[in-house]
Coordinates of C-alpha atoms in Angstrom, one line a residue:
Chain A
M338 CA 53.9 -11.6 15.2
T339 CA 54.2 -7.9 16.3
D340 CA 52.9 -5.9 19.3
P341 CA 49.2 -5.4 19.9
A342 CA 47.9 -2.6 17.6
L343 CA 44.1 -2.7 17.5
I344 CA 41.1 -3.8 19.4
A345 CA 38.3 -5.1 17.0
L346 CA 34.7 -5.8 18.0
D347 CA 31.9 -7.5 16.3
W348 CA 29.1 -6.2 18.5
G349 CA 25.7 -7.5 17.6
T350 CA 22.3 -7.5 19.3
T351 CA 22.9 -10.6 21.4
N352 CA 26.6 -11.3 21.5
V353 CA 29.8 -9.4 21.2
R354 CA 33.1 -10.8 20.1
A355 CA 36.3 -8.9 20.8
A356 CA 39.8 -9.5 19.4
L357 CA 43.2 -8.0 20.2
L358 CA 45.1 -7.7 16.8
D359 CA 48.7 -7.1 16.2
G360 CA 50.1 -4.6 13.6
E361 CA 49.7 -7.2 10.8
G362 CA 46.1 -8.0 11.7
Q363 CA 46.9 -11.3 13.4
V364 CA 44.6 -12.3 16.3
L365 CA 46.5 -12.3 19.6
E366 CA 43.5 -13.1 21.8
A367 CA 39.8 -13.4 21.2
R368 CA 36.9 -13.1 23.7
K369 CA 33.2 -13.4 23.8
G370 CA 30.5 -11.8 25.9
E371 CA 26.9 -10.7 26.0
S372 CA 26.2 -7.6 23.9
G373 CA 23.8 -5.5 25.9
V374 CA 22.4 -3.7 22.9
G375 CA 18.9 -2.6 23.7
S376 CA 19.3 -2.8 27.4
L377 CA 22.4 -0.8 28.4
D378 CA 22.8 3.0 28.8
E379 CA 26.0 4.8 28.0
A380 CA 27.6 4.0 31.4
G381 CA 26.7 0.4 30.9
F382 CA 28.3 0.2 27.5
I383 CA 31.5 1.8 28.9
A384 CA 31.5 -0.8 31.7
R385 CA 30.8 -3.7 29.2
F386 CA 33.7 -2.4 27.0
G387 CA 35.9 -2.4 30.0
E388 CA 35.1 -6.0 30.9
L389 CA 35.7 -7.2 27.4
T390 CA 39.1 -5.5 27.0
E391 CA 40.3 -6.0 30.6
G392 CA 44.1 -6.4 30.8
W393 CA 44.5 -5.4 27.1
P394 CA 46.6 -2.3 26.4
K395 CA 44.9 0.9 25.7
L396 CA 44.6 0.9 21.9
P397 CA 42.4 2.3 19.2
A398 CA 39.2 0.2 19.0
I399 CA 36.9 -0.4 16.0
A400 CA 33.5 -2.1 16.1
C401 CA 30.8 -3.1 13.7
G402 CA 27.2 -4.2 14.2
M403 CA 24.2 -3.1 16.3
V404 CA 26.4 -1.3 18.8
G405 CA 26.0 1.6 16.2
S406 CA 22.2 1.4 16.1
R407 CA 19.8 3.8 17.9
Q408 CA 19.5 1.1 20.6
G409 CA 23.3 0.7 20.7
W410 CA 26.1 2.7 22.3
S411 CA 26.3 5.5 19.8
E412 CA 24.3 5.9 16.6
A413 CA 26.4 5.6 13.5
H414 CA 24.7 6.8 10.4
Y415 CA 23.9 4.7 7.4
C416 CA 25.6 4.6 4.0
E417 CA 23.3 4.3 1.0
L418 CA 23.3 2.1 -2.1
P419 CA 25.2 1.5 -4.4
L420 CA 28.0 1.2 -1.9
D421 CA 31.7 1.1 -2.6
V422 CA 33.5 -0.4 0.3
S423 CA 35.9 2.5 0.5
Q424 CA 32.9 4.6 1.6
L425 CA 32.7 2.6 4.8
A426 CA 36.2 3.7 5.8
A427 CA 35.4 7.2 4.8
K428 CA 32.3 7.4 6.9
L429 CA 33.4 5.7 10.2
H430 CA 31.7 7.1 13.2
R431 CA 34.2 8.2 15.9
T432 CA 33.4 8.4 19.6
N433 CA 35.7 8.8 22.6
H434 CA 35.9 5.1 23.2
L435 CA 35.6 3.4 19.8
T436 CA 35.1 3.9 16.1
I437 CA 32.0 2.4 14.7
V438 CA 31.5 1.1 11.1
P439 CA 28.4 2.7 9.5
G440 CA 25.4 0.5 8.6
V441 CA 23.8 0.4 5.2
M442 CA 20.3 1.7 4.3
K443 CA 18.1 1.1 1.4
D444 CA 15.3 3.6 1.1
T445 CA 13.6 3.1 -2.2
L446 CA 9.8 3.3 -2.4
D447 CA 8.2 0.9 0.0
Q448 CA 11.5 -1.2 0.1
A449 CA 13.2 0.1 3.2
D450 CA 15.9 -2.1 4.6
V451 CA 18.9 -1.8 6.9
M452 CA 22.0 -3.8 7.8
R453 CA 24.6 -3.3 10.5
G454 CA 27.6 -5.6 10.7
E455 CA 27.0 -7.6 7.6
E456 CA 28.5 -4.8 5.5
T457 CA 31.8 -5.4 7.2
Q458 CA 31.8 -9.1 6.3
I459 CA 30.8 -8.2 2.7
A460 CA 33.7 -5.7 2.7
A461 CA 36.1 -8.5 3.7
L462 CA 35.1 -10.6 0.7
L463 CA 35.3 -7.6 -1.6
A464 CA 38.8 -6.8 -0.2
E465 CA 39.9 -10.3 -1.3
N466 CA 38.2 -10.1 -4.6
P467 CA 37.6 -6.5 -5.8
A468 CA 35.8 -7.7 -9.0
F469 CA 33.3 -9.9 -7.1
D470 CA 30.0 -10.2 -9.0
G471 CA 27.1 -12.2 -7.6
T472 CA 25.1 -13.1 -4.5
I473 CA 26.2 -13.2 -0.9
V474 CA 24.0 -14.7 1.8
L475 CA 24.5 -14.1 5.5
P476 CA 22.0 -16.5 7.2
G477 CA 20.8 -15.9 10.7
T478 CA 18.1 -14.4 12.9
H479 CA 17.7 -11.8 10.2
S480 CA 19.2 -13.3 7.0
K481 CA 20.7 -10.8 4.6
W482 CA 21.0 -11.3 0.9
A483 CA 23.3 -9.0 -0.9
R484 CA 23.8 -8.4 -4.6
I485 CA 27.2 -7.4 -5.7
A486 CA 28.0 -6.0 -9.1
K487 CA 31.6 -5.2 -10.1
G488 CA 32.7 -5.0 -6.4
K489 CA 29.9 -2.7 -5.3
L490 CA 26.9 -3.6 -3.1
V491 CA 24.0 -2.6 -5.3
D492 CA 21.0 -4.3 -3.5
F493 CA 20.2 -6.2 -0.4
K494 CA 17.2 -7.6 1.4
T495 CA 16.5 -9.0 4.9
Y496 CA 14.3 -12.1 5.6
M497 CA 13.4 -12.7 9.3
T498 CA 13.9 -16.4 8.9
G499 CA 15.7 -17.3 12.1
E500 CA 13.5 -15.2 14.2
L501 CA 10.3 -16.5 12.6
F502 CA 11.5 -20.1 13.2
D503 CA 11.8 -19.3 16.9
A504 CA 8.4 -17.5 16.9
F505 CA 6.6 -20.3 15.1
A506 CA 8.3 -23.1 17.1
G507 CA 8.1 -21.4 20.5
H508 CA 5.0 -19.2 20.4
T509 CA 2.3 -20.9 18.3
I510 CA 0.5 -24.3 18.6
L511 CA 3.4 -25.7 16.6
R512 CA 5.4 -25.7 19.9
H513 CA 3.7 -29.0 20.7
T514 CA 4.7 -30.4 17.4
V515 CA 8.2 -29.4 16.5
Q516 CA 10.3 -30.6 19.5
P517 CA 13.8 -31.5 18.6
A518 CA 14.3 -35.2 18.0
E519 CA 16.8 -37.7 16.7
L520 CA 16.7 -38.1 13.0
D521 CA 18.3 -40.7 10.7
A522 CA 21.2 -39.1 8.9
D523 CA 19.5 -39.8 5.6
D524 CA 16.2 -38.3 6.5
N525 CA 15.3 -35.8 3.8
A526 CA 12.2 -34.1 5.3
F527 CA 14.1 -30.8 5.2
D528 CA 15.1 -31.1 1.6
V529 CA 11.6 -32.1 0.5
A530 CA 10.2 -29.1 2.3
V531 CA 12.6 -26.7 0.7
G532 CA 11.8 -28.1 -2.7
D533 CA 8.1 -28.0 -2.2
V534 CA 8.2 -24.4 -1.2
F535 CA 10.4 -23.4 -4.0
M536 CA 8.2 -25.1 -6.6
T537 CA 5.1 -23.3 -5.3
K538 CA 7.0 -20.0 -4.9
G539 CA 6.4 -19.9 -1.2
S540 CA 2.8 -19.0 -1.6
D541 CA 1.1 -21.7 0.5
W542 CA 0.4 -20.1 3.8
G543 CA -1.5 -23.2 4.9
R544 CA 1.6 -25.3 5.3
F545 CA 2.1 -24.3 8.9
F546 CA -1.1 -25.6 10.4
N547 CA -0.6 -28.7 8.2
L548 CA 2.4 -29.6 10.4
R549 CA 0.2 -29.5 13.4
A550 CA -2.5 -31.6 11.8
A551 CA 0.1 -34.1 10.5
A552 CA 1.2 -34.7 14.0
L553 CA -2.4 -35.1 15.2
V554 CA -3.3 -37.7 12.6
G555 CA 0.1 -39.4 13.2
E556 CA 1.3 -39.0 9.6
T557 CA 4.8 -37.7 10.2
L558 CA 7.5 -38.3 12.8
P559 CA 8.0 -35.5 15.3
G560 CA 11.7 -34.9 14.4
Q561 CA 10.6 -34.6 10.8
L562 CA 8.1 -31.9 11.6
R563 CA 10.8 -29.6 13.0
E564 CA 12.9 -30.2 9.9
K565 CA 9.9 -29.5 7.7
L566 CA 9.2 -26.2 9.5
S567 CA 12.9 -25.2 9.0
G568 CA 12.7 -26.3 5.4
Y569 CA 9.5 -24.3 4.8
L570 CA 10.9 -21.1 6.3
I571 CA 14.3 -21.3 4.5
G572 CA 12.5 -22.4 1.3
M573 CA 10.4 -19.2 1.6
E574 CA 13.5 -17.2 2.0
L575 CA 15.2 -18.8 -1.1
S576 CA 12.0 -18.4 -3.1
S577 CA 11.6 -14.8 -2.2
A578 CA 15.2 -14.0 -2.9
A579 CA 14.9 -15.5 -6.3
Q580 CA 11.8 -13.4 -7.0
D581 CA 13.6 -10.4 -5.6
G582 CA 16.2 -10.7 -8.3
F583 CA 19.0 -12.5 -6.5
D584 CA 20.9 -15.2 -8.4
V585 CA 20.2 -18.3 -6.3
Q586 CA 22.2 -20.6 -8.6
A587 CA 25.6 -19.3 -7.5
V588 CA 25.8 -18.2 -3.9
T589 CA 28.5 -17.3 -1.4
I590 CA 27.4 -18.0 2.2
I591 CA 29.0 -16.2 5.0
G592 CA 28.2 -17.6 8.5
G593 CA 29.1 -20.0 11.2
G594 CA 29.0 -23.8 11.5
A595 CA 25.5 -25.4 11.5
L596 CA 23.8 -22.5 9.8
V597 CA 26.2 -22.6 6.8
E598 CA 25.6 -26.4 6.5
R599 CA 21.8 -25.9 6.6
Y600 CA 21.8 -23.2 3.9
T601 CA 24.3 -25.2 1.8
R602 CA 21.9 -28.2 2.0
A603 CA 18.9 -26.0 1.1
L604 CA 20.7 -24.5 -1.9
A605 CA 21.8 -28.0 -3.0
V606 CA 18.1 -28.7 -3.5
L607 CA 18.1 -26.0 -6.1
A608 CA 21.3 -27.5 -7.6
A609 CA 23.1 -24.2 -6.8
D610 CA 26.8 -23.7 -6.8
V611 CA 27.7 -22.8 -3.2
T612 CA 30.8 -21.3 -1.7
P613 CA 30.7 -21.4 2.1
R614 CA 32.8 -19.0 4.1
E615 CA 33.3 -18.9 7.9
S616 CA 32.6 -15.4 9.2
D617 CA 35.3 -15.8 11.9
T618 CA 37.9 -15.8 9.2
L619 CA 36.5 -12.7 7.6
I620 CA 35.5 -10.3 10.3
W621 CA 38.9 -9.5 11.9
P622 CA 40.7 -8.9 8.6
A623 CA 37.9 -6.7 7.5
L624 CA 37.9 -4.6 10.6
F625 CA 41.7 -4.4 10.5
A626 CA 41.6 -3.2 6.9
L627 CA 39.0 -0.5 7.7
A628 CA 41.1 0.6 10.6
Q629 CA 44.2 0.8 8.3
Q630 CA 42.3 2.8 5.7
A631 CA 41.3 5.2 8.5
N632 CA 44.8 5.5 9.8
M633 CA 43.8 4.1 13.2
I634 CA 46.9 1.9 13.4
G635 CA 50.1 3.5 14.5
N636 CA 53.1 3.3 12.3
E637 CA 55.8 1.5 14.2
T638 CA 59.1 2.7 12.7
Chain B
M1349 CA -41.3 -20.2 25.7
T1350 CA -41.3 -23.7 27.1
D1351 CA -39.4 -25.5 29.9
P1352 CA -35.6 -25.9 29.9
A1353 CA -34.8 -28.9 27.7
L1354 CA -31.1 -28.9 26.8
I1355 CA -27.7 -27.5 27.9
A1356 CA -25.5 -26.6 24.9
L1357 CA -21.8 -25.7 25.1
D1358 CA -19.4 -24.2 22.6
W1359 CA -16.2 -25.3 24.3
G1360 CA -13.0 -24.1 22.7
T1361 CA -9.4 -23.9 23.6
T1362 CA -9.6 -20.6 25.5
N1363 CA -13.2 -19.9 26.3
V1364 CA -16.4 -21.8 26.8
R1365 CA -19.9 -20.5 26.2
A1366 CA -22.9 -22.3 27.8
A1367 CA -26.6 -21.9 27.0
L1368 CA -29.7 -23.2 28.6
L1369 CA -32.2 -23.9 25.8
D1370 CA -35.9 -24.6 25.9
G1371 CA -37.7 -27.3 24.0
E1372 CA -37.9 -25.1 21.0
G1373 CA -34.3 -24.1 21.0
Q1374 CA -34.7 -20.7 22.5
V1375 CA -31.9 -19.4 24.7
L1376 CA -33.2 -19.1 28.3
E1377 CA -29.8 -18.1 29.8
A1378 CA -26.2 -17.9 28.4
R1379 CA -22.9 -17.9 30.3
K1380 CA -19.2 -17.6 29.6
G1381 CA -16.1 -19.0 31.3
E1382 CA -12.6 -20.1 30.8
S1383 CA -12.3 -23.3 28.9
G1384 CA -9.5 -25.2 30.6
V1385 CA -8.7 -27.4 27.5
G1386 CA -5.1 -28.4 27.7
S1387 CA -4.7 -27.8 31.4
L1388 CA -7.6 -29.7 33.2
D1389 CA -7.8 -33.4 34.1
E1390 CA -11.1 -35.3 34.1
A1391 CA -12.0 -34.2 37.6
G1392 CA -11.2 -30.6 36.6
F1393 CA -13.5 -30.8 33.6
I1394 CA -16.3 -32.2 35.8
A1395 CA -15.8 -29.3 38.2
R1396 CA -15.7 -26.7 35.4
F1397 CA -18.9 -28.2 33.9
G1398 CA -20.5 -28.0 37.3
E1399 CA -19.6 -24.3 37.7
L1400 CA -20.9 -23.4 34.2
T1401 CA -24.3 -25.1 34.8
E1402 CA -24.8 -24.2 38.4
G1403 CA -28.4 -23.8 39.3
W1404 CA -29.6 -25.1 35.9
P1405 CA -31.7 -28.3 35.9
K1406 CA -30.1 -31.6 35.3
L1407 CA -30.6 -32.0 31.5
P1408 CA -28.9 -33.6 28.5
A1409 CA -25.9 -31.6 27.5
I1410 CA -24.2 -31.3 24.1
A1411 CA -20.9 -29.6 23.3
C1412 CA -18.8 -28.9 20.3
G1413 CA -15.1 -27.8 20.0
M1414 CA -11.8 -28.6 21.5
V1415 CA -13.4 -30.2 24.5
G1416 CA -13.5 -33.3 22.3
S1417 CA -9.8 -33.2 21.4
R1418 CA -7.0 -35.3 22.8
Q1419 CA -6.2 -32.4 25.2
G1420 CA -9.9 -32.0 26.1
W1421 CA -12.3 -33.8 28.4
S1422 CA -13.0 -36.8 26.3
E1423 CA -11.7 -37.5 22.8
A1424 CA -14.4 -37.6 20.1
H1425 CA -13.3 -39.1 16.8
Y1426 CA -13.2 -37.3 13.6
C1427 CA -15.5 -37.5 10.6
E1428 CA -13.9 -37.6 7.2
L1429 CA -14.6 -35.8 3.9
P1430 CA -16.9 -35.4 2.1
L1431 CA -19.2 -34.8 5.0
D1432 CA -22.9 -34.7 5.1
V1433 CA -24.2 -32.9 8.2
S1434 CA -26.4 -35.7 9.1
Q1435 CA -23.3 -37.7 9.8
L1436 CA -22.4 -35.4 12.6
A1437 CA -25.6 -36.4 14.4
A1438 CA -24.9 -40.0 13.7
K1439 CA -21.4 -40.0 15.1
L1440 CA -22.0 -38.0 18.3
H1441 CA -19.6 -39.1 21.1
R1442 CA -21.5 -39.9 24.3
T1443 CA -20.0 -39.7 27.8
N1444 CA -21.6 -39.8 31.2
H1445 CA -21.8 -36.0 31.4
L1446 CA -22.2 -34.7 27.9
T1447 CA -22.5 -35.6 24.3
I1448 CA -19.7 -34.2 22.1
V1449 CA -19.9 -33.4 18.4
P1450 CA -17.2 -35.1 16.4
G1451 CA -14.5 -33.0 14.6
V1452 CA -13.6 -33.3 11.0
M1453 CA -10.4 -34.6 9.6
K1454 CA -8.8 -34.4 6.2
D1455 CA -6.1 -36.9 5.6
T1456 CA -5.2 -36.9 2.0
L1457 CA -1.5 -37.1 1.0
D1458 CA 0.5 -34.4 2.8
Q1459 CA -2.6 -32.4 3.3
A1460 CA -3.7 -33.3 6.8
D1461 CA -6.0 -30.9 8.5
V1462 CA -8.5 -30.9 11.4
M1463 CA -11.4 -28.9 12.7
R1464 CA -13.4 -29.0 15.9
G1465 CA -16.2 -26.7 16.5
E1466 CA -16.4 -25.0 13.1
E1467 CA -18.2 -28.1 11.7
T1468 CA -21.1 -27.2 14.0
Q1469 CA -21.3 -23.6 12.7
I1470 CA -21.1 -24.9 9.1
A1471 CA -23.9 -27.4 9.9
A1472 CA -26.0 -24.5 11.1
L1473 CA -25.7 -22.7 7.8
L1474 CA -26.4 -25.9 5.9
A1475 CA -29.5 -26.6 8.0
E1476 CA -30.8 -23.2 6.9
N1477 CA -29.9 -23.8 3.3
P1478 CA -29.5 -27.4 2.4
A1479 CA -28.5 -26.6 -1.2
F1480 CA -25.6 -24.3 -0.1
D1481 CA -22.8 -24.2 -2.6
G1482 CA -19.6 -22.1 -2.1
T1483 CA -17.1 -20.9 0.4
I1484 CA -17.4 -20.3 4.1
V1485 CA -14.7 -18.7 6.1
L1486 CA -14.4 -18.8 9.9
P1487 CA -11.7 -16.3 10.7
G1488 CA -9.8 -16.5 14.0
T1489 CA -6.7 -17.8 15.7
H1490 CA -6.8 -20.6 13.3
S1491 CA -8.9 -19.4 10.3
K1492 CA -10.8 -22.2 8.6
W1493 CA -11.9 -22.1 5.0
A1494 CA -14.6 -24.6 3.9
R1495 CA -15.7 -25.5 0.5
I1496 CA -19.3 -26.7 0.3
A1497 CA -20.8 -28.4 -2.7
K1498 CA -24.5 -29.2 -2.8
G1499 CA -24.8 -29.0 0.9
K1500 CA -21.8 -31.2 1.7
L1501 CA -18.4 -30.2 3.2
V1502 CA -16.0 -31.4 0.5
D1503 CA -12.8 -29.6 1.5
F1504 CA -11.3 -27.3 4.1
K1505 CA -8.0 -25.7 5.1
T1506 CA -6.6 -24.0 8.2
Y1507 CA -4.4 -20.9 8.1
M1508 CA -2.8 -19.9 11.4
T1509 CA -3.3 -16.2 10.7
G1510 CA -4.5 -14.9 14.1
E1511 CA -1.8 -16.9 16.0
L1512 CA 0.9 -15.8 13.6
F1513 CA -0.1 -12.2 14.0
D1514 CA 0.4 -12.6 17.7
A1515 CA 3.7 -14.3 17.3
F1516 CA 5.0 -11.7 14.8
A1517 CA 3.8 -8.8 16.8
G1518 CA 4.7 -10.1 20.2
H1519 CA 7.8 -12.3 19.8
T1520 CA 9.9 -10.8 17.0
I1521 CA 11.7 -7.5 16.5
L1522 CA 8.4 -6.2 15.0
R1523 CA 7.2 -5.9 18.6
H1524 CA 9.0 -2.5 18.7
T1525 CA 7.3 -1.5 15.5
V1526 CA 3.6 -2.5 15.5
Q1527 CA 2.2 -1.0 18.7
P1528 CA -1.4 -0.1 18.5
A1529 CA -2.0 3.5 17.6
E1530 CA -4.9 5.8 16.6
L1531 CA -5.6 5.8 12.9
D1532 CA -7.6 8.1 10.7
A1533 CA -10.8 6.4 9.8
D1534 CA -9.9 6.7 6.1
D1535 CA -6.4 5.3 6.5
N1536 CA -6.0 2.6 3.9
A1537 CA -2.7 0.9 4.9
F1538 CA -4.5 -2.3 5.6
D1539 CA -6.3 -2.4 2.3
V1540 CA -3.1 -1.6 0.3
A1541 CA -1.2 -4.3 2.2
V1542 CA -3.9 -6.9 1.4
G1543 CA -3.9 -5.9 -2.3
D1544 CA -0.1 -6.0 -2.6
V1545 CA 0.1 -9.4 -1.1
F1546 CA -2.8 -10.7 -3.3
M1547 CA -1.2 -9.3 -6.4
T1548 CA 2.1 -11.0 -5.7
K1549 CA 0.5 -14.3 -4.5
G1550 CA 1.8 -13.9 -1.0
S1551 CA 5.3 -14.9 -2.2
D1552 CA 7.3 -12.0 -0.7
W1553 CA 8.7 -13.2 2.5
G1554 CA 10.8 -10.1 2.9
R1555 CA 7.8 -7.9 3.6
F1556 CA 8.1 -8.5 7.3
F1557 CA 11.5 -7.1 8.0
N1558 CA 10.6 -4.2 5.7
L1559 CA 8.0 -3.1 8.3
R1560 CA 10.9 -2.8 10.8
A1561 CA 13.1 -1.0 8.4
A1562 CA 10.3 1.4 7.4
A1563 CA 10.0 2.4 11.1
L1564 CA 13.7 2.9 11.4
V1565 CA 14.0 5.2 8.4
G1566 CA 10.8 7.0 9.4
E1567 CA 8.9 6.2 6.3
T1568 CA 5.6 5.0 7.8
L1569 CA 3.5 5.9 10.8
P1570 CA 3.5 3.4 13.7
G1571 CA -0.2 2.7 13.6
Q1572 CA 0.0 2.0 9.9
L1573 CA 2.7 -0.6 10.5
R1574 CA 0.3 -2.7 12.6
E1575 CA -2.4 -2.4 10.0
K1576 CA 0.1 -3.4 7.3
L1577 CA 1.2 -6.4 9.3
S1578 CA -2.4 -7.4 9.7
G1579 CA -3.0 -6.8 6.0
Y1580 CA 0.0 -8.9 4.9
L1581 CA -1.1 -11.9 7.0
I1582 CA -4.7 -11.8 6.0
G1583 CA -3.6 -11.1 2.4
M1584 CA -1.5 -14.3 2.5
E1585 CA -4.5 -16.2 3.8
L1586 CA -6.7 -14.9 1.0
S1587 CA -4.0 -15.5 -1.6
S1588 CA -3.4 -19.1 -0.4
A1589 CA -7.1 -19.8 -0.2
A1590 CA -7.5 -18.8 -3.8
Q1591 CA -4.6 -20.9 -4.9
D1592 CA -6.0 -23.8 -2.8
G1593 CA -9.2 -23.7 -4.9
F1594 CA -11.6 -21.8 -2.7
D1595 CA -13.8 -19.2 -4.4
V1596 CA -12.7 -15.9 -2.9
Q1597 CA -15.1 -13.9 -5.0
A1598 CA -18.2 -15.0 -3.1
V1599 CA -17.6 -15.7 0.6
T1600 CA -19.8 -16.3 3.6
I1601 CA -18.0 -15.2 6.8
I1602 CA -19.0 -16.7 10.2
G1603 CA -17.5 -15.0 13.2
G1604 CA -17.8 -12.2 15.7
G1605 CA -17.7 -8.4 15.5
A1606 CA -14.3 -6.9 14.7
L1607 CA -12.9 -9.9 13.0
V1608 CA -15.9 -10.2 10.6
E1609 CA -15.4 -6.5 9.8
R1610 CA -11.7 -7.0 9.1
Y1611 CA -12.2 -9.9 6.8
T1612 CA -15.1 -8.2 5.1
R1613 CA -12.7 -5.2 4.4
A1614 CA -10.0 -7.5 3.1
L1615 CA -12.4 -9.3 0.8
A1616 CA -13.7 -5.9 -0.4
V1617 CA -10.2 -5.3 -1.8
L1618 CA -10.8 -8.3 -4.0
A1619 CA -14.2 -6.9 -4.9
A1620 CA -15.7 -10.1 -3.4
D1621 CA -19.4 -10.6 -2.6
V1622 CA -19.4 -11.1 1.1
T1623 CA -22.2 -12.4 3.4
P1624 CA -21.3 -11.8 7.1
R1625 CA -22.9 -14.0 9.7
E1626 CA -22.6 -13.7 13.5
S1627 CA -21.6 -17.0 15.0
D1628 CA -23.7 -16.3 18.1
T1629 CA -26.9 -16.7 16.1
L1630 CA -25.7 -20.0 14.6
I1631 CA -24.2 -22.1 17.3
W1632 CA -27.2 -22.6 19.6
P1633 CA -29.6 -23.6 16.8
A1634 CA -27.0 -25.9 15.4
L1635 CA -26.4 -27.7 18.6
F1636 CA -30.1 -27.8 19.3
A1637 CA -30.7 -29.4 15.8
L1638 CA -28.0 -32.0 16.4
A1639 CA -29.5 -32.9 19.8
Q1640 CA -32.9 -33.2 18.2
Q1641 CA -31.6 -35.5 15.5
A1642 CA -29.9 -37.6 18.2
N1643 CA -33.2 -37.8 20.2
M1644 CA -31.6 -36.1 23.2
I1645 CA -34.6 -33.8 23.8
G1646 CA -37.5 -35.3 25.7
N1647 CA -40.9 -35.3 24.1
E1648 CA -43.2 -33.4 26.3
T1649 CA -46.7 -34.6 25.7

């Protein structure tokens, strides 16, 4: 282990993670905090950054994520498709306090899409395997599907699955119906829901009220209804992704704990070949590699 | 015009309308108030009923809608499909204060659905035209599609379109994107959105984030994004209804003002033959007819 050499931040809309890395990219210390994106002004961001890195030496800092959006600390521009990862390092956005990884934009006719943060995790996978070819999914509030061809990001699409689950379960009549409940470990309501949606190509918009009615007529257990709602929404994501040209039969999932498990289970319904990866093990090496390529890390000789 | 003979109420989840009718079903006076369903106890309902009918003579009262649900004043049971309208009169739910029209339930395998209130409006159309055959739509928070064969209600389905519009526009990241705005009268963003969804059978679940991204990359005007969201959701309803076996080429719409216009416009995209009907002109005659069939109206000789 060597001396501290870089501060790396994964700075999203809700949370921010910070790590103090040594000259070989090893994590010396990691911290978490609230992100503030969308609510802080510049002075607020400087203060938040100070809290996060308190007691750490003054070092170059690199960040990815929504911190570089228009609602963030300082707007970093977008790269366009197809994207070679080396372009991310070439287009880093430099400010007085930190260097921000650019986002990626897709702006073909009526198919606009954007990502900020996920490109760095994808870059990490591509650094490990420069000839990667296939589909990467980053499930979450806004799930991202990425298509990689010969190590380049050639297409991606965002599905608002996590956020829609919260909106359906919290802000519609389904809120009476989909309360969390204990389930038998072998309950397969989620799997059946995913399969149903996939078979019908996600086209049945009446499924949602059906959950409410099933509760009223006492047809289904409450815990199953929540699992069904989750299965419907993730099933619609899988179905759309397949129709959007993503290979859903061989998928690498990047994410954290329960969400990776849930998507792995959903993809198992399609008999897909799934490679799960924890984002924690990818994000710091990726930011370290980008900082290295941009000569942000001092050469200790 | 004759003496007051009946109090009729259309008592939904949010609002209640009350009318004092004479012995021929003419409206002598109409009032509106908040419904209280879901928040009042029995004493509260009695008080609300008292306020609504204050100064009116003590008369038999008939109500339809969510007042008869489990969260309402007194639970009226459900009729099952296929439903002959005369069955509604035969199964009226009588309480000390008012008589409640039963709802309708559909409980076939994994296709549970319920309605309360819409059955009375449908009954009104069938009273006018006992040989009615075709599709009736009642757009709203929970849009109902009804299939009528030879004057009987044989199938129906609920789409949570209005409520989902509110959840998407108010409780997701789209809230930044779909603020109301002035539009040119000839703007056709809504129509294009309905057509796109119908062509692709509502299967593209990525459309929603696309609205957000289109705003970020400056591709679309803000007012258009709200119209597009509305078009996507109503388009998904139409597409699902068609796949669920409803004839979307000849549709009778029952509703009020702007909503009837919006659905008429959406159906025009499909070149459908549309018959719009104002629910105000249907609900009082329907409740009057049911009260007559149940001998609730005194014979003045």
